[in-house]
Coordinates of C-alpha atoms in Angstrom, one line a residue:
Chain A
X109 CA -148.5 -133.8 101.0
X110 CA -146.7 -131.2 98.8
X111 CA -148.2 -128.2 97.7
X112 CA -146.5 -128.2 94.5
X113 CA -148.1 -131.8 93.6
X114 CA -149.8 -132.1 90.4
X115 CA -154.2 -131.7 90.5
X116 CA -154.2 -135.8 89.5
X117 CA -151.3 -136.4 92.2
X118 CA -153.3 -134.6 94.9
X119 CA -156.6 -136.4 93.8
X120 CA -155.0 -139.7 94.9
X121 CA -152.5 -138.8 97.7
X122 CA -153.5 -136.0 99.4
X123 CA -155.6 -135.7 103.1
X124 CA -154.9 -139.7 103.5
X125 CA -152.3 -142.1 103.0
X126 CA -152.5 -145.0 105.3
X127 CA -154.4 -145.6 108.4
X128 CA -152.2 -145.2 110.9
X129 CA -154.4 -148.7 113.1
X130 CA -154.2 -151.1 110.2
X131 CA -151.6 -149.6 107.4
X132 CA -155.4 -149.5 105.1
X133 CA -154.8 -147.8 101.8
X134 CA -158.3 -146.8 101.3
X135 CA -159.7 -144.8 103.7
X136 CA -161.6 -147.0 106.3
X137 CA -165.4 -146.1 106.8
X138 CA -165.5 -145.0 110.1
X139 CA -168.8 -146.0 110.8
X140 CA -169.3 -145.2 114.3
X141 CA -171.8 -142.9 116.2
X142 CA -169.1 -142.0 118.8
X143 CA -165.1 -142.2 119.8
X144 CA -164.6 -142.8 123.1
X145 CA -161.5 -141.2 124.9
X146 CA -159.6 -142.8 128.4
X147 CA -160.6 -140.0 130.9
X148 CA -163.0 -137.1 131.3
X149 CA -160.3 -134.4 130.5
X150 CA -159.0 -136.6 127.7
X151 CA -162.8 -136.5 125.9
X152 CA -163.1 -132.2 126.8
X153 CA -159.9 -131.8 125.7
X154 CA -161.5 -132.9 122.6
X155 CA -164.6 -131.5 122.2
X156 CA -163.2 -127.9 123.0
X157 CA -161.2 -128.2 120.4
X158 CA -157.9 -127.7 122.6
X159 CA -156.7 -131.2 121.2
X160 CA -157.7 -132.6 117.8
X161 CA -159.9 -135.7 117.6
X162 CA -163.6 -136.6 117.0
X163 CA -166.1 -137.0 119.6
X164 CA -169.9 -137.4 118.1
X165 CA -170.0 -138.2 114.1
X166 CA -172.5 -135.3 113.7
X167 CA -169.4 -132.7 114.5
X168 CA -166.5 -134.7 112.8
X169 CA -165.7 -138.0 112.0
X170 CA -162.2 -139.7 110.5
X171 CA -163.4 -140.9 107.1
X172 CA -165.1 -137.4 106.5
X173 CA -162.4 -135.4 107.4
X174 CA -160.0 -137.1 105.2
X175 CA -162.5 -136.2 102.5
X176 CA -162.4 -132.9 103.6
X177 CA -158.2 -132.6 103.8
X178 CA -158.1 -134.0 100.8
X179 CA -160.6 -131.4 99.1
X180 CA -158.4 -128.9 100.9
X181 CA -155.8 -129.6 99.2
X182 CA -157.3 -129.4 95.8
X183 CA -158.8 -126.0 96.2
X184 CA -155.3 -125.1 97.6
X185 CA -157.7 -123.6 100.9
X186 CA -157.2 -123.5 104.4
X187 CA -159.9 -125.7 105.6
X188 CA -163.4 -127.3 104.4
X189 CA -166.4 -128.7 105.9
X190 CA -168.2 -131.8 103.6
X191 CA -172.4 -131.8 104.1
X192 CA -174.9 -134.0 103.5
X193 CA -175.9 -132.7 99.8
X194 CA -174.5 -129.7 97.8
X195 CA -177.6 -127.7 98.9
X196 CA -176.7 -128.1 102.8
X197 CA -173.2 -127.0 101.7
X198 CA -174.7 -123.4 100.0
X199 CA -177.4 -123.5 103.0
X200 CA -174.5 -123.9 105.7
X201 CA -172.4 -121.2 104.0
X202 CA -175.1 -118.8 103.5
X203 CA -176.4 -118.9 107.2
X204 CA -172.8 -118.7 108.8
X205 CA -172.4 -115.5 106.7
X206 CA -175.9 -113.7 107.1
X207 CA -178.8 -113.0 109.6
X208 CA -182.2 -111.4 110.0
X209 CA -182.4 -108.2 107.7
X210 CA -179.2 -109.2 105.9
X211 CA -178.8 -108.8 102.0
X212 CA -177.5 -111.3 99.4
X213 CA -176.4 -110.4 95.6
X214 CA -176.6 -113.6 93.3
X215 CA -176.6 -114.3 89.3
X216 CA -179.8 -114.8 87.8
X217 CA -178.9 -118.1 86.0
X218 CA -178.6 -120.2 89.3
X219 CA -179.8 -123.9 89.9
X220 CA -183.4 -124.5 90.4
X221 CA -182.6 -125.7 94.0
X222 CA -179.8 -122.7 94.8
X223 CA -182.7 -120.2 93.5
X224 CA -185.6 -121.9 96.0
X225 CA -183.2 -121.5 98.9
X226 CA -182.6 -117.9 98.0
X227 CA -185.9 -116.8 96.9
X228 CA -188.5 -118.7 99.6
X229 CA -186.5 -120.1 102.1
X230 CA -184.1 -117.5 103.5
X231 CA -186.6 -114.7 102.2
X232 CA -188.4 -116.4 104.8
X233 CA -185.9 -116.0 107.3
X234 CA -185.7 -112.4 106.6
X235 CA -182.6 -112.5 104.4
X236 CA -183.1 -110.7 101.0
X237 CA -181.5 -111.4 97.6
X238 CA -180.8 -109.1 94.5
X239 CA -180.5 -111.3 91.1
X240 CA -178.3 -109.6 88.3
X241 CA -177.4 -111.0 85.4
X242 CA -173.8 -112.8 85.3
X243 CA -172.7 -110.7 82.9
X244 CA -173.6 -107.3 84.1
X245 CA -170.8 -106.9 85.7
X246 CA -171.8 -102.9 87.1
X247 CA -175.1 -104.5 87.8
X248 CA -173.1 -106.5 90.8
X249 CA -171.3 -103.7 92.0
X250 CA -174.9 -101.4 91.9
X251 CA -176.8 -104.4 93.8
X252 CA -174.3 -103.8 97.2
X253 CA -175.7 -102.1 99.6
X254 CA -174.4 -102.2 103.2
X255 CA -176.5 -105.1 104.5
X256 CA -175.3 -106.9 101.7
X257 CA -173.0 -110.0 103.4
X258 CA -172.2 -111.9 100.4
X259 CA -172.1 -112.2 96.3
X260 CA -173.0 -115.5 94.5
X261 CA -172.2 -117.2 91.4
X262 CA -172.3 -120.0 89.5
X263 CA -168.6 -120.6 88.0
X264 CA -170.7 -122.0 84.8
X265 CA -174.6 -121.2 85.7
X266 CA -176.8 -124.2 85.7
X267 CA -178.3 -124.9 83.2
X268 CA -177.8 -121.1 81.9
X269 CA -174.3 -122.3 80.9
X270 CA -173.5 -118.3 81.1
X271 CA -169.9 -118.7 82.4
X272 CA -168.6 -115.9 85.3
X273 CA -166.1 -113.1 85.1
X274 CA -164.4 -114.4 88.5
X275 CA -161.8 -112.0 88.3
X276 CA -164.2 -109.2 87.4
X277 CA -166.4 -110.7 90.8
X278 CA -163.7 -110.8 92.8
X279 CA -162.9 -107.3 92.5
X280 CA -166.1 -106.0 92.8
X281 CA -166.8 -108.0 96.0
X282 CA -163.5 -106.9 97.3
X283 CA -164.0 -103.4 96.7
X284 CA -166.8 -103.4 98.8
X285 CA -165.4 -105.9 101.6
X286 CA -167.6 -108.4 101.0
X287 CA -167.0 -112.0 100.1
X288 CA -167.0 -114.1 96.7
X289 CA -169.0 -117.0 97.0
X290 CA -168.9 -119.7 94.2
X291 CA -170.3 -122.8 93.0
X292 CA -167.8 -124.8 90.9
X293 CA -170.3 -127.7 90.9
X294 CA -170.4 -127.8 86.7
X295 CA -166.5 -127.0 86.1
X296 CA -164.6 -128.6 89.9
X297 CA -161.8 -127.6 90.7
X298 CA -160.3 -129.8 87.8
X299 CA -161.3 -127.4 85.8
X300 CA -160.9 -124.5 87.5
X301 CA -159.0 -122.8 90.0
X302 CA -161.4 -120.5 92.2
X303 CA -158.6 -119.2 94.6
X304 CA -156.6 -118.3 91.6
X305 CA -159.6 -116.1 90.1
X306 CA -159.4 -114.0 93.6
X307 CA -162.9 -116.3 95.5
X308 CA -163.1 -116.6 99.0
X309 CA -165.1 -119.5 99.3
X310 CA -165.9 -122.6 97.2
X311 CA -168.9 -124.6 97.6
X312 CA -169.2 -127.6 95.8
X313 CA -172.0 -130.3 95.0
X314 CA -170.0 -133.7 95.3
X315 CA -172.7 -136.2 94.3
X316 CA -171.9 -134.5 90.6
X317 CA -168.6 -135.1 88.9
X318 CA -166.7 -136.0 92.2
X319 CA -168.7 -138.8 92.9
X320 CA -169.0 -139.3 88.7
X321 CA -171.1 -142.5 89.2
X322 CA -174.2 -141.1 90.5
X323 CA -174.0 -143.2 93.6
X324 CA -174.2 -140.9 96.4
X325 CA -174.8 -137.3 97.1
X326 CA -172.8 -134.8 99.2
X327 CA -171.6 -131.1 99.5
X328 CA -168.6 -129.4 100.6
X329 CA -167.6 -125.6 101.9
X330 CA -164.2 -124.6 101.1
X331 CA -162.2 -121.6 102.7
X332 CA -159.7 -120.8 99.8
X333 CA -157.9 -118.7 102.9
X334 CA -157.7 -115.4 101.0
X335 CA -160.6 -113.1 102.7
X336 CA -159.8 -111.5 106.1
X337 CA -162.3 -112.6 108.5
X338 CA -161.3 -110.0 110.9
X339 CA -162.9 -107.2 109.2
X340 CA -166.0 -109.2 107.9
X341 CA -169.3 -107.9 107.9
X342 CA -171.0 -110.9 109.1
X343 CA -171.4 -110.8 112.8
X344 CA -170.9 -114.5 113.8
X345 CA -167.9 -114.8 111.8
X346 CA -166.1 -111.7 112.9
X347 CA -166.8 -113.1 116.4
X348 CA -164.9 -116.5 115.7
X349 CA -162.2 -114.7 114.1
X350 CA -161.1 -113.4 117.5
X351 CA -160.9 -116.7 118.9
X352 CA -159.6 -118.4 115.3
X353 CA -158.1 -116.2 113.6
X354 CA -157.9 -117.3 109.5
X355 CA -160.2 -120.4 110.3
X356 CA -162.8 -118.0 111.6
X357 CA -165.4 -118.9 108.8
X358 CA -164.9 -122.7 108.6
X359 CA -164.9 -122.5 112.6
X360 CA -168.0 -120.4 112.3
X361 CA -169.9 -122.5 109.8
X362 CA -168.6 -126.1 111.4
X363 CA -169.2 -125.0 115.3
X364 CA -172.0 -122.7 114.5
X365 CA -174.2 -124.2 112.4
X366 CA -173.4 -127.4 110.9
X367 CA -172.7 -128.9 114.6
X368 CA -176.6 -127.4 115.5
X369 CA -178.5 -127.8 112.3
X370 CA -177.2 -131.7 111.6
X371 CA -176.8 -132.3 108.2
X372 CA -173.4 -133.5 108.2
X373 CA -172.4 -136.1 106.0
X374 CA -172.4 -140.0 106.7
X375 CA -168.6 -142.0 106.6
X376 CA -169.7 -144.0 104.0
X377 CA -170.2 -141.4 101.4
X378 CA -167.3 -139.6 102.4
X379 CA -165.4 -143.2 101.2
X380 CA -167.1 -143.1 98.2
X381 CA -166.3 -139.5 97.4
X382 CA -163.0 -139.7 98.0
X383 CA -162.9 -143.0 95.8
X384 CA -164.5 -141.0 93.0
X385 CA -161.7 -137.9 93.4
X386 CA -159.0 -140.4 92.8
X387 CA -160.0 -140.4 88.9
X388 CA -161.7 -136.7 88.8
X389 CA -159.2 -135.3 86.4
X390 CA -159.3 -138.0 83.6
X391 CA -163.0 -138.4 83.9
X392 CA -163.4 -134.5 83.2
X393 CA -161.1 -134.7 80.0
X394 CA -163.3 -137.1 78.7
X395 CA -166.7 -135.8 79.7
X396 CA -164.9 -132.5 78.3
X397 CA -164.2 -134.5 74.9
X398 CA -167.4 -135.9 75.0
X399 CA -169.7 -132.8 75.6
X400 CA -168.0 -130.7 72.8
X401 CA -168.1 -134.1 70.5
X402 CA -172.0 -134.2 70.8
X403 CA -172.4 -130.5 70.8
X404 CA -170.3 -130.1 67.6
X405 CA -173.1 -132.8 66.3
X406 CA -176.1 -130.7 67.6
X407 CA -174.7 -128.1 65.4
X408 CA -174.8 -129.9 62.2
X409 CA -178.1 -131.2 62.9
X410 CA -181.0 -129.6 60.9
X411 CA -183.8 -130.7 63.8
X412 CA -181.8 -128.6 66.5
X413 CA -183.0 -124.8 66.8
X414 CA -180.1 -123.8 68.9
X415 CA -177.1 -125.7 70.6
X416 CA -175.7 -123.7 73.8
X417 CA -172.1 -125.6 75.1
X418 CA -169.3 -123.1 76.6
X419 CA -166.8 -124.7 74.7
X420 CA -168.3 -124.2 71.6
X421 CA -166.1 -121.6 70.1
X422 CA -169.1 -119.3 68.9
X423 CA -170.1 -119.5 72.8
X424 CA -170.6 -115.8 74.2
X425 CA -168.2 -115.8 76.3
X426 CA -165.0 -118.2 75.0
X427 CA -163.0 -115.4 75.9
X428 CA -163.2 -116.6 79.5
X429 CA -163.5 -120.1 79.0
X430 CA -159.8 -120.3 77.0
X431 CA -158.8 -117.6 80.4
X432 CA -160.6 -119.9 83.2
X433 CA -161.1 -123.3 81.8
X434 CA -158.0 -123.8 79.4
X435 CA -160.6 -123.9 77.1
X436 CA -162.7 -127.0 78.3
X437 CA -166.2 -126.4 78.4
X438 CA -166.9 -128.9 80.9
X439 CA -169.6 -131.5 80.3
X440 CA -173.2 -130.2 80.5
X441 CA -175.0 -128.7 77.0
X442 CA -178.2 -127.7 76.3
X443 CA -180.5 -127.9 72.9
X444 CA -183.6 -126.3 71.7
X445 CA -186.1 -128.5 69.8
X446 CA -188.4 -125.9 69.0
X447 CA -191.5 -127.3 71.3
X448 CA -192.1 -129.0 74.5
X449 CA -193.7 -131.8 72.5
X450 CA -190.5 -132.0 70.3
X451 CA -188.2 -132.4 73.4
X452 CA -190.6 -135.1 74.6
X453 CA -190.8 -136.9 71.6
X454 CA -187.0 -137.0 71.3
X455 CA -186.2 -137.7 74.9
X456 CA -189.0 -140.6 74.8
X457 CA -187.1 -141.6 71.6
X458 CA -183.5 -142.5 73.7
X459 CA -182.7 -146.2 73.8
X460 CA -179.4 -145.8 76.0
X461 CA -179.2 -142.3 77.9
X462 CA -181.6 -141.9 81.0
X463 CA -184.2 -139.5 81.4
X464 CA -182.7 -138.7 84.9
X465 CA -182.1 -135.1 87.5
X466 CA -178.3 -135.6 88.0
X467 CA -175.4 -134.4 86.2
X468 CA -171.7 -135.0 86.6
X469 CA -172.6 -139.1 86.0
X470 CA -170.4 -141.4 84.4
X471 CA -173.6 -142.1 82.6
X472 CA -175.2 -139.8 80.2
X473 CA -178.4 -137.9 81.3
X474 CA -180.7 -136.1 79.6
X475 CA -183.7 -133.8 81.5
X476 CA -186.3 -131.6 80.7
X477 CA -185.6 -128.9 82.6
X478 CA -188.4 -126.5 82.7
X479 CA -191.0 -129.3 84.1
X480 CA -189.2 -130.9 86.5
X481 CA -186.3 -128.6 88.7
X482 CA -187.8 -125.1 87.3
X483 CA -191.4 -126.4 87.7
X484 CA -192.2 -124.1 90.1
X485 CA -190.7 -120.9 88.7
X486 CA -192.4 -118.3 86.7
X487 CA -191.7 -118.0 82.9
X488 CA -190.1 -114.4 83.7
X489 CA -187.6 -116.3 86.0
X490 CA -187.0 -119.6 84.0
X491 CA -186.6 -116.8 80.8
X492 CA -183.8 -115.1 83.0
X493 CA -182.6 -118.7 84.4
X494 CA -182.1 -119.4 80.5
X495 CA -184.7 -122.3 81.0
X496 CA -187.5 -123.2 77.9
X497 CA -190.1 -125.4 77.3
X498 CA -188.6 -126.9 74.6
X499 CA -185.1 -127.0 76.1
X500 CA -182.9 -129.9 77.1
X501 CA -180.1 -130.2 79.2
X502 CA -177.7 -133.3 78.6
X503 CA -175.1 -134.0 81.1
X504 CA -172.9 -135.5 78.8
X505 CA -171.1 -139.5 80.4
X506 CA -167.8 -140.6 79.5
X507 CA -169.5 -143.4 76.8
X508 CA -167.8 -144.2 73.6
X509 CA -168.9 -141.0 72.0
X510 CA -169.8 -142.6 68.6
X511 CA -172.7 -144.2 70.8
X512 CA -174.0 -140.9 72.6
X513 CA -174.4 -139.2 69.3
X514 CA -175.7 -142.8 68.0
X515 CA -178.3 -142.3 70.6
X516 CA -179.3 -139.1 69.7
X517 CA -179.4 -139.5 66.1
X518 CA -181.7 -142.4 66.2
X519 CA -184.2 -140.1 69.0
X520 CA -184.3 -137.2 66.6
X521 CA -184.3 -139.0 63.3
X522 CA -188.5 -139.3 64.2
X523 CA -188.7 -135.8 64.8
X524 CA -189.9 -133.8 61.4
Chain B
X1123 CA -138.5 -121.6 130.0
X1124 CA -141.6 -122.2 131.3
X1125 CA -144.9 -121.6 129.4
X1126 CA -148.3 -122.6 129.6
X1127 CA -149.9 -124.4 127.0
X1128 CA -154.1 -124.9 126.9
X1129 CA -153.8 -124.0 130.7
X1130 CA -150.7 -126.3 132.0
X1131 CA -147.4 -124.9 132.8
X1132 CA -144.9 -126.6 130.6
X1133 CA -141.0 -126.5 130.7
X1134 CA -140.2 -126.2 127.4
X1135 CA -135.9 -126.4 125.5
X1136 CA -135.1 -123.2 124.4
X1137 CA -135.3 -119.4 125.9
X1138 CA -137.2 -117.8 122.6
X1139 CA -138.5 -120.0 120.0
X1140 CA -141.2 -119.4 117.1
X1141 CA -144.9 -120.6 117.1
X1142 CA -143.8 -122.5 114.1
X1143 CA -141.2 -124.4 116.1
X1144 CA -143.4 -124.8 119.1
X1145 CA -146.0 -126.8 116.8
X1146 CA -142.7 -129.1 116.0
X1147 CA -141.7 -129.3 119.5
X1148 CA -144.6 -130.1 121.0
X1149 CA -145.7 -132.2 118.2
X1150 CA -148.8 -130.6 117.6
X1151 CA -151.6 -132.7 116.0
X1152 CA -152.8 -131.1 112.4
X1153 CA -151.0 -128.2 113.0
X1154 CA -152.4 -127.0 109.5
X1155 CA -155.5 -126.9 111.6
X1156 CA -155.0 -125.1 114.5
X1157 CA -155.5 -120.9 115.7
X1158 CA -152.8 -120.2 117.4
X1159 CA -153.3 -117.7 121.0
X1160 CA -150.5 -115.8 122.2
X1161 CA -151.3 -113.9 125.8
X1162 CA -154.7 -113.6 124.6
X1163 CA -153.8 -112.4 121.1
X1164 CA -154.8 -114.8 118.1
X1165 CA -152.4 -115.0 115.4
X1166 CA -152.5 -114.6 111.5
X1167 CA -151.2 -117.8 110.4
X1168 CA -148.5 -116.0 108.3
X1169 CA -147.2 -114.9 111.9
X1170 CA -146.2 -118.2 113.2
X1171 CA -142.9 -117.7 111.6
X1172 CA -142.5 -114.4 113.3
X1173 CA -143.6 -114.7 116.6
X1174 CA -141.6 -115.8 119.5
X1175 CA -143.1 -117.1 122.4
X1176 CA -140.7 -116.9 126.1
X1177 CA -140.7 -117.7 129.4
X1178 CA -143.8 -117.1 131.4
X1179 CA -146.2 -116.9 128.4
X1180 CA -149.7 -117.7 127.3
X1181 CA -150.4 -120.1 124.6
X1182 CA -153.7 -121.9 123.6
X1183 CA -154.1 -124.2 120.5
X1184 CA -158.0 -124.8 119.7
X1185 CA -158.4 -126.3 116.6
X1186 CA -161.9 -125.8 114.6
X1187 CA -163.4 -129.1 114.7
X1188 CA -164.6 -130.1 118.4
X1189 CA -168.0 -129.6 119.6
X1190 CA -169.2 -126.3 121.4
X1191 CA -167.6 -122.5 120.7

């Protein structure tokens, strides 16, 4: 592998080239409970981690970690751990970095499932969370307190589409020795470069764009290698870092908690991840195409009370979209209708897009958001998640685009 | 010189040589992977280059992906 490969080249070459039994080109599925090793010493070697290998599938296994060298790579990190889902990935991240009476900062705008975890489950577990809006930039910095062990963000906030100041982050985490965490689920690292914009860690939910046919689901934690674990504020890691040095976070988070809480990901939909990364970059320019094709349409369209797409160019914040995107918007937009009967009616009305809860899908999807993944939220936090009852959010597929917007035309041609 | 490596005295070409070049000589699997002890003192990865190891000294690879701590 060469670090100075192209984002396309690395897609396809790096973390795995040929199995070094059978001379495979695509990575085998290594679908096996256990490796067995020819002595005792041989197998502890192993499992202490003074030799690399893979002993039990639930702590490593040769299919994943390819996945997870070759997602390295591409975050230009030091080392990465791939979960069962995108939430075990934030979940996995979150509890390596905090414990009992510890203190979170996050933006408002996060995913329905990102905000549950925050708000009732480690609440529950006596970790606390401040929400601040992503653009309130002194709001961040005012939020940290000493317990606090981490900051959150959305790259792109879900299904917000508010997009982050990473740079702006980044500085105020680092002022206060604290980490960046992001979620580059909505833009990938196709899009954009987290280390780049100064974050620490990367999180990631594969079943989106890197899968990009909404056949499997998966997560990933990415160390982007640039925080020093050494001085962290989070107990367990600091403790790792004496025995691992830089890895002290991905050695905390693998060893610590993803070895003893379970959810690690199966072989097979590490094979079909790393399939779906081979073709990441195209597919992104043309869901990018696609998503600013239909929302240009939206805008013309009298039966559409508001259009919200980051690469719009009247989007709030294009500023940092041309800075952190190159300009792409990526390919989730949302519309208004003006009534949760009008969104119905026109989602009711779609012949070929699928009423469905996924995004990133070669497939275009269409959901309405504040019934199904914000159902449980109140109005005061869907109005600060950016979520209304007449709102819909479109993950836009890599279709002919002449059809999506055929699609849509005909569904809102029966709305008055 | 004579180190020891993971616990096993090793004879080893050279009087002082680099952590980087020990992770050649020895062949090291993944050595993107590995933390790096030196007479119980972990190293910064950007000190492989800089540190020499010699006769008589301490040296434990542990990589982060076996079982238990």
């Amino acid at each position: 592998m060469s670090s100075s490969w192209s984002f396309n080249t690395k897609a396809i070459h790096s973390g795995y080239t040929r199995d070094p039994a059978t001379g495979a080109t695509s990575v085998p599925i290594y679908q096996t409970a256990s490796f067995s090793y020819p002595t005792a010493e041989a197998l502890a070697d192993v499992f202490t981690g003074r030799k690399y290998g893979h002993v039990y599938s639930r702590i490593s296994n040769p299919t994943v970690a390819a996945l997870e060298a070759r997602y390295t790579a591409l975050e230009s990190g030091i080392g990465a751990i791939a979960l069962a889902s995108g939430m075990a990935a934030i979940s996995a991240a979150l509890e390596a970095l905090c414990e009992v009476g510890d203190h979170l900062v996050a933006s408002s705008g996060l995913f329905g499932g990102t905000l549950h975890l925050l708000k009732e489950v480690l609440t529950r577990r006596g970790i606390t969370t401040t929400f601040v809006d992503l653009s309130d930039i002194d709001g961040f910095r005012a939020a940290i307190t000493p317990s606090t062990k981490a900051l959150i963000v959305e790259v792109i906030g879900n299904p917000k589409l508010d997009v982050a100041d990473l740079g702006a982050l980044a500085a105020v985490c680092h002022d206060n020795g604290i980490p960046l965490v992001v979620d580059n689920t909505l833009t990938t690292s196709y899009l954009f470069n987290a280390k780049q914009w100064g974050a620490d860690i990367v999180v990631n939910c594969l079943g989106k764009f890197v899968a990009g046919n909404g056949n499997t689901i998966g997560g990933i934690v990415v160390d982007t290698g640039k925080f020093d674990w050494s001085n962290s504020r989070s107990p367990l890691v600091k403790e790792f870092s004496e025995k691992f040095g830089n890895f002290a976070f991905i050695a905390a988070t693998r060893k610590h908690i993803v070895v003893n809480t379970g959810a690690c990901m199966a072989p097979l939909n590490a094979y079909l991840l790393m399939m779906g990364l081979e073709s990441l970059g195209l597919r992104m320019e043309r869901h990018c195409d696609n998503a600013l094709g239909l929302a240009l349409y939206f805008q013309k369209s009298s039966k559409i009370v508001e259009v919200r797409y980051p690469g719009l160019p009247g989007h709030a914040q294009t500023t940092l979209v041309q800075a952190q995107f190159n300009g792409k918007g990526g390919a989730v937009l949302t519309i208004r209708l003006g009534s949760k009967e009008r969104a119905y009616h026109a989602m009711n009305a779609l012949k070929m897009v699928s009423i469905a809860t996924n995004l990133g899908d070669a497939k275009t999807l269409a959901i309405h958001v504040a019934s199904t993944i914000y159902r449980n939220f109140t109005d005061e936090e869907r109005q600060s998640a950016g979520v209304y009852d007449d709102l819909i959010r479109i993950s836009v597929g890599i279709e002919g685009i002449q059809d999506i917007i055929a699609d849509f035309d005909q569904a809102l041609s029966g709305l008055e | 010189m004579e180190i020891t490596i993971n616990g096993d005295k090793t004879t080893v070409d050279g009087v002082n040589i680099s952590v980087s070049d020990l992770l050649k000589i020895r062949n090291v699997d993944m050595p993107d992977m590995v933390s790096v002890e030196v007479n119980g003192t972990i190293l910064e990865r950007s000190e492989f280059d800089s540190t020499q190891v010699g006769d008589g000294d301490q040296v434990e690879f542990l990589y982060f992906m076996g079982g238990g701590r």
